[in-house]
């Protein structure tokens, strides 16, 4: 139940129910039910039910039920039931049951039950 607002280059590890707003260049590892809004260059690994909105160059790995909106150059690997909207130049590998609307230059590999609408220059393999 930690809260960090208006922080720069902050790091939180092994936390649950943490909230971060208006942060730049932070990373959270091993967190559950974490939320990051209006952040740039953020990284979250091993998280569950995480949400990232308005982020740039964000990366999430090994996450479930993650949501990303208004992001640019993000990548998600090993995710389940993930959703990305209004994104460009992102890639998702090993995902199940995800949807990507209004995307450009997206790539998905080894995915099942995927949906893509209004996309340009996308490729799906496996």
PDB file of C-alpha atoms in Angstrom:
ATOM      1  CA  UNK A   1       0.000   0.000   0.000  1.00  0.00           C
ATOM      2  CA  UNK A   2       2.769   2.409  -0.941  1.00  0.00           C
ATOM      3  CA  UNK A   3       2.210   5.624  -2.870  1.00  0.00           C
ATOM      4  CA  UNK A   4       4.728   7.619  -4.920  1.00  0.00           C
ATOM      5  CA  UNK A   5       3.653  10.853  -6.638  1.00  0.00           C
ATOM      6  CA  UNK A   6       5.721  13.368  -8.654  1.00  0.00           C
ATOM      7  CA  UNK A   7       8.835  11.220  -8.444  1.00  0.00           C
ATOM      8  CA  UNK A   8      11.819  10.851 -10.765  1.00  0.00           C
ATOM      9  CA  UNK A   9      14.028   7.758 -11.062  1.00  0.00           C
ATOM     10  CA  UNK A  10      12.186   5.962  -8.262  1.00  0.00           C
ATOM     11  CA  UNK A  11      12.324   2.186  -7.744  1.00  0.00           C
ATOM     12  CA  UNK A  12       9.937  -0.094  -5.838  1.00  0.00           C
ATOM     13  CA  UNK A  13      10.533  -3.828  -5.401  1.00  0.00           C
ATOM     14  CA  UNK A  14       8.445  -6.577  -3.765  1.00  0.00           C
ATOM     15  CA  UNK A  15       5.438  -4.289  -3.252  1.00  0.00           C
ATOM     16  CA  UNK A  16       1.666  -4.885  -3.365  1.00  0.00           C
ATOM     17  CA  UNK A  17      -1.125  -2.401  -4.167  1.00  0.00           C
ATOM     18  CA  UNK A  18       1.372   0.327  -5.087  1.00  0.00           C
ATOM     19  CA  UNK A  19       0.390   3.490  -6.964  1.00  0.00           C
ATOM     20  CA  UNK A  20       2.620   5.758  -9.018  1.00  0.00           C
ATOM     21  CA  UNK A  21       1.514   8.963 -10.718  1.00  0.00           C
ATOM     22  CA  UNK A  22       3.470  11.569 -12.723  1.00  0.00           C
ATOM     23  CA  UNK A  23       6.711   9.607 -12.492  1.00  0.00           C
ATOM     24  CA  UNK A  24       9.600   9.421 -14.948  1.00  0.00           C
ATOM     25  CA  UNK A  25      12.137   6.598 -15.384  1.00  0.00           C
ATOM     26  CA  UNK A  26      10.879   4.316 -12.625  1.00  0.00           C
ATOM     27  CA  UNK A  27      10.735   0.533 -12.354  1.00  0.00           C
ATOM     28  CA  UNK A  28       8.534  -1.803 -10.290  1.00  0.00           C
ATOM     29  CA  UNK A  29       9.328  -5.496  -9.875  1.00  0.00           C
ATOM     30  CA  UNK A  30       7.361  -8.293  -8.192  1.00  0.00           C
ATOM     31  CA  UNK A  31       4.296  -6.100  -7.675  1.00  0.00           C
ATOM     32  CA  UNK A  32       0.584  -6.933  -7.579  1.00  0.00           C
ATOM     33  CA  UNK A  33      -2.331  -4.634  -8.496  1.00  0.00           C
ATOM     34  CA  UNK A  34       0.052  -1.791  -9.372  1.00  0.00           C
ATOM     35  CA  UNK A  35      -1.029   1.244 -11.400  1.00  0.00           C
ATOM     36  CA  UNK A  36       1.141   3.734 -13.327  1.00  0.00           C
ATOM     37  CA  UNK A  37      -0.295   6.793 -15.065  1.00  0.00           C
ATOM     38  CA  UNK A  38       1.329   9.571 -17.129  1.00  0.00           C
ATOM     39  CA  UNK A  39       4.755   7.951 -16.980  1.00  0.00           C
ATOM     40  CA  UNK A  40       7.637   7.676 -19.429  1.00  0.00           C
ATOM     41  CA  UNK A  41      10.257   4.924 -19.791  1.00  0.00           C
ATOM     42  CA  UNK A  42       8.602   2.730 -17.156  1.00  0.00           C
ATOM     43  CA  UNK A  43       9.293  -0.991 -16.697  1.00  0.00           C
ATOM     44  CA  UNK A  44       7.185  -3.562 -14.839  1.00  0.00           C
ATOM     45  CA  UNK A  45       8.149  -7.255 -14.564  1.00  0.00           C
ATOM     46  CA  UNK A  46       6.395 -10.158 -12.848  1.00  0.00           C
ATOM     47  CA  UNK A  47       3.259  -8.107 -12.153  1.00  0.00           C
ATOM     48  CA  UNK A  48      -0.389  -9.133 -11.939  1.00  0.00           C
ATOM     49  CA  UNK A  49      -3.386  -6.929 -12.839  1.00  0.00           C
ATOM     50  CA  UNK A  50      -1.116  -3.996 -13.771  1.00  0.00           C
ATOM     51  CA  UNK A  51      -2.252  -0.929 -15.716  1.00  0.00           C
ATOM     52  CA  UNK A  52      -0.130   1.541 -17.729  1.00  0.00           C
ATOM     53  CA  UNK A  53      -1.734   4.593 -19.375  1.00  0.00           C
ATOM     54  CA  UNK A  54      -0.125   7.431 -21.354  1.00  0.00           C
ATOM     55  CA  UNK A  55       3.313   5.810 -21.293  1.00  0.00           C
ATOM     56  CA  UNK A  56       6.225   5.922 -23.732  1.00  0.00           C
ATOM     57  CA  UNK A  57       8.808   3.161 -24.213  1.00  0.00           C
ATOM     58  CA  UNK A  58       7.230   0.997 -21.508  1.00  0.00           C
ATOM     59  CA  UNK A  59       7.923  -2.729 -21.147  1.00  0.00           C
ATOM     60  CA  UNK A  60       5.930  -5.395 -19.287  1.00  0.00           C
ATOM     61  CA  UNK A  61       7.041  -9.029 -19.020  1.00  0.00           C
ATOM     62  CA  UNK A  62       5.392 -12.066 -17.412  1.00  0.00           C
ATOM     63  CA  UNK A  63       2.166 -10.166 -16.651  1.00  0.00           C
ATOM     64  CA  UNK A  64      -1.504 -11.190 -16.638  1.00  0.00           C
ATOM     65  CA  UNK A  65      -4.618  -9.039 -17.220  1.00  0.00           C
ATOM     66  CA  UNK A  66      -2.506  -6.000 -18.160  1.00  0.00           C
ATOM     67  CA  UNK A  67      -3.952  -2.950 -19.945  1.00  0.00           C
ATOM     68  CA  UNK A  68      -2.078  -0.381 -21.997  1.00  0.00           C
ATOM     69  CA  UNK A  69      -3.626   2.705 -23.607  1.00  0.00           C
ATOM     70  CA  UNK A  70      -2.081   5.575 -25.589  1.00  0.00           C
ATOM     71  CA  UNK A  71       1.366   3.980 -25.561  1.00  0.00           C
ATOM     72  CA  UNK A  72       4.195   4.191 -28.074  1.00  0.00           C
ATOM     73  CA  UNK A  73       6.982   1.636 -28.635  1.00  0.00           C
ATOM     74  CA  UNK A  74       5.838  -0.787 -25.937  1.00  0.00           C
ATOM     75  CA  UNK A  75       6.393  -4.538 -25.808  1.00  0.00           C
ATOM     76  CA  UNK A  76       4.588  -7.242 -23.819  1.00  0.00           C
ATOM     77  CA  UNK A  77       5.829 -10.820 -23.559  1.00  0.00           C
ATOM     78  CA  UNK A  78       4.200 -13.866 -21.948  1.00  0.00           C
ATOM     79  CA  UNK A  79       0.940 -12.019 -21.271  1.00  0.00           C
ATOM     80  CA  UNK A  80      -2.629 -13.280 -20.973  1.00  0.00           C
ATOM     81  CA  UNK A  81      -5.819 -11.305 -21.690  1.00  0.00           C
ATOM     82  CA  UNK A  82      -3.811  -8.158 -22.481  1.00  0.00           C
ATOM     83  CA  UNK A  83      -5.278  -5.197 -24.369  1.00  0.00           C
ATOM     84  CA  UNK A  84      -3.449  -2.425 -26.235  1.00  0.00           C
ATOM     85  CA  UNK A  85      -5.211   0.530 -27.862  1.00  0.00           C
ATOM     86  CA  UNK A  86      -3.901   3.384 -30.032  1.00  0.00           C
ATOM     87  CA  UNK A  87      -0.359   1.961 -30.082  1.00  0.00           C
ATOM     88  CA  UNK A  88       2.436   2.108 -32.660  1.00  0.00           C
ATOM     89  CA  UNK A  89       5.492  -0.102 -33.177  1.00  0.00           C
ATOM     90  CA  UNK A  90       4.797  -2.658 -30.449  1.00  0.00           C
ATOM     91  CA  UNK A  91       5.170  -6.445 -30.378  1.00  0.00           C
ATOM     92  CA  UNK A  92       3.404  -9.164 -28.376  1.00  0.00           C
ATOM     93  CA  UNK A  93       4.675 -12.758 -28.182  1.00  0.00           C
ATOM     94  CA  UNK A  94       3.135 -15.822 -26.518  1.00  0.00           C
ATOM     95  CA  UNK A  95      -0.175 -14.078 -25.784  1.00  0.00           C
ATOM     96  CA  UNK A  96      -3.697 -15.468 -25.491  1.00  0.00           C
ATOM     97  CA  UNK A  97      -7.068 -13.711 -25.910  1.00  0.00           C
ATOM     98  CA  UNK A  98      -5.848 -10.187 -26.658  1.00  0.00           C
ATOM     99  CA  UNK A  99      -7.153  -7.470 -28.985  1.00  0.00           C
ATOM    100  CA  UNK A 100      -5.377  -4.578 -30.727  1.00  0.00           C
ATOM    101  CA  UNK A 101      -7.494  -1.805 -32.324  1.00  0.00           C
ATOM    102  CA  UNK A 102      -6.119   1.028 -34.495  1.00  0.00           C
ATOM    103  CA  UNK A 103      -2.520  -0.200 -34.508  1.00  0.00           C
ATOM    104  CA  UNK A 104       0.334   0.309 -36.965  1.00  0.00           C
ATOM    105  CA  UNK A 105       3.359  -1.943 -37.606  1.00  0.00           C
ATOM    106  CA  UNK A 106       2.336  -4.469 -34.959  1.00  0.00           C
ATOM    107  CA  UNK A 107       3.702  -8.020 -34.798  1.00  0.00           C
ATOM    108  CA  UNK A 108       2.227 -11.006 -32.938  1.00  0.00           C
ATOM    109  CA  UNK A 109       3.793 -14.464 -32.790  1.00  0.00           C
ATOM    110  CA  UNK A 110       2.573 -17.718 -31.227  1.00  0.00           C
ATOM    111  CA  UNK A 111      -0.823 -16.259 -30.307  1.00  0.00           C
ATOM    112  CA  UNK A 112      -4.323 -17.745 -30.122  1.00  0.00           C
ATOM    113  CA  UNK A 113      -7.783 -16.115 -30.339  1.00  0.00           C
ATOM    114  CA  UNK A 114      -6.301 -12.735 -31.289  1.00  0.00           C
ATOM    115  CA  UNK A 115      -8.335  -9.886 -32.791  1.00  0.00           C
ATOM    116  CA  UNK A 116      -7.005  -6.976 -34.827  1.00  0.00           C
ATOM    117  CA  UNK A 117      -9.093  -4.160 -36.294  1.00  0.00           C
ATOM    118  CA  UNK A 118      -8.054  -1.088 -38.291  1.00  0.00           C
ATOM    119  CA  UNK A 119      -4.419  -2.152 -38.408  1.00  0.00           C
ATOM    120  CA  UNK A 120      -1.762  -1.373 -40.995  1.00  0.00           C
ATOM    121  CA  UNK A 121       1.364  -3.404 -41.843  1.00  0.00           C
ATOM    122  CA  UNK A 122       0.843  -6.099 -39.201  1.00  0.00           C
ATOM    123  CA  UNK A 123       2.046  -9.693 -39.322  1.00  0.00           C
ATOM    124  CA  UNK A 124       0.911 -12.737 -37.340  1.00  0.00           C
ATOM    125  CA  UNK A 125       2.883 -16.001 -37.234  1.00  0.00           C
ATOM    126  CA  UNK A 126       2.117 -19.333 -35.512  1.00  0.00           C
TER     127      UNK A 126
END
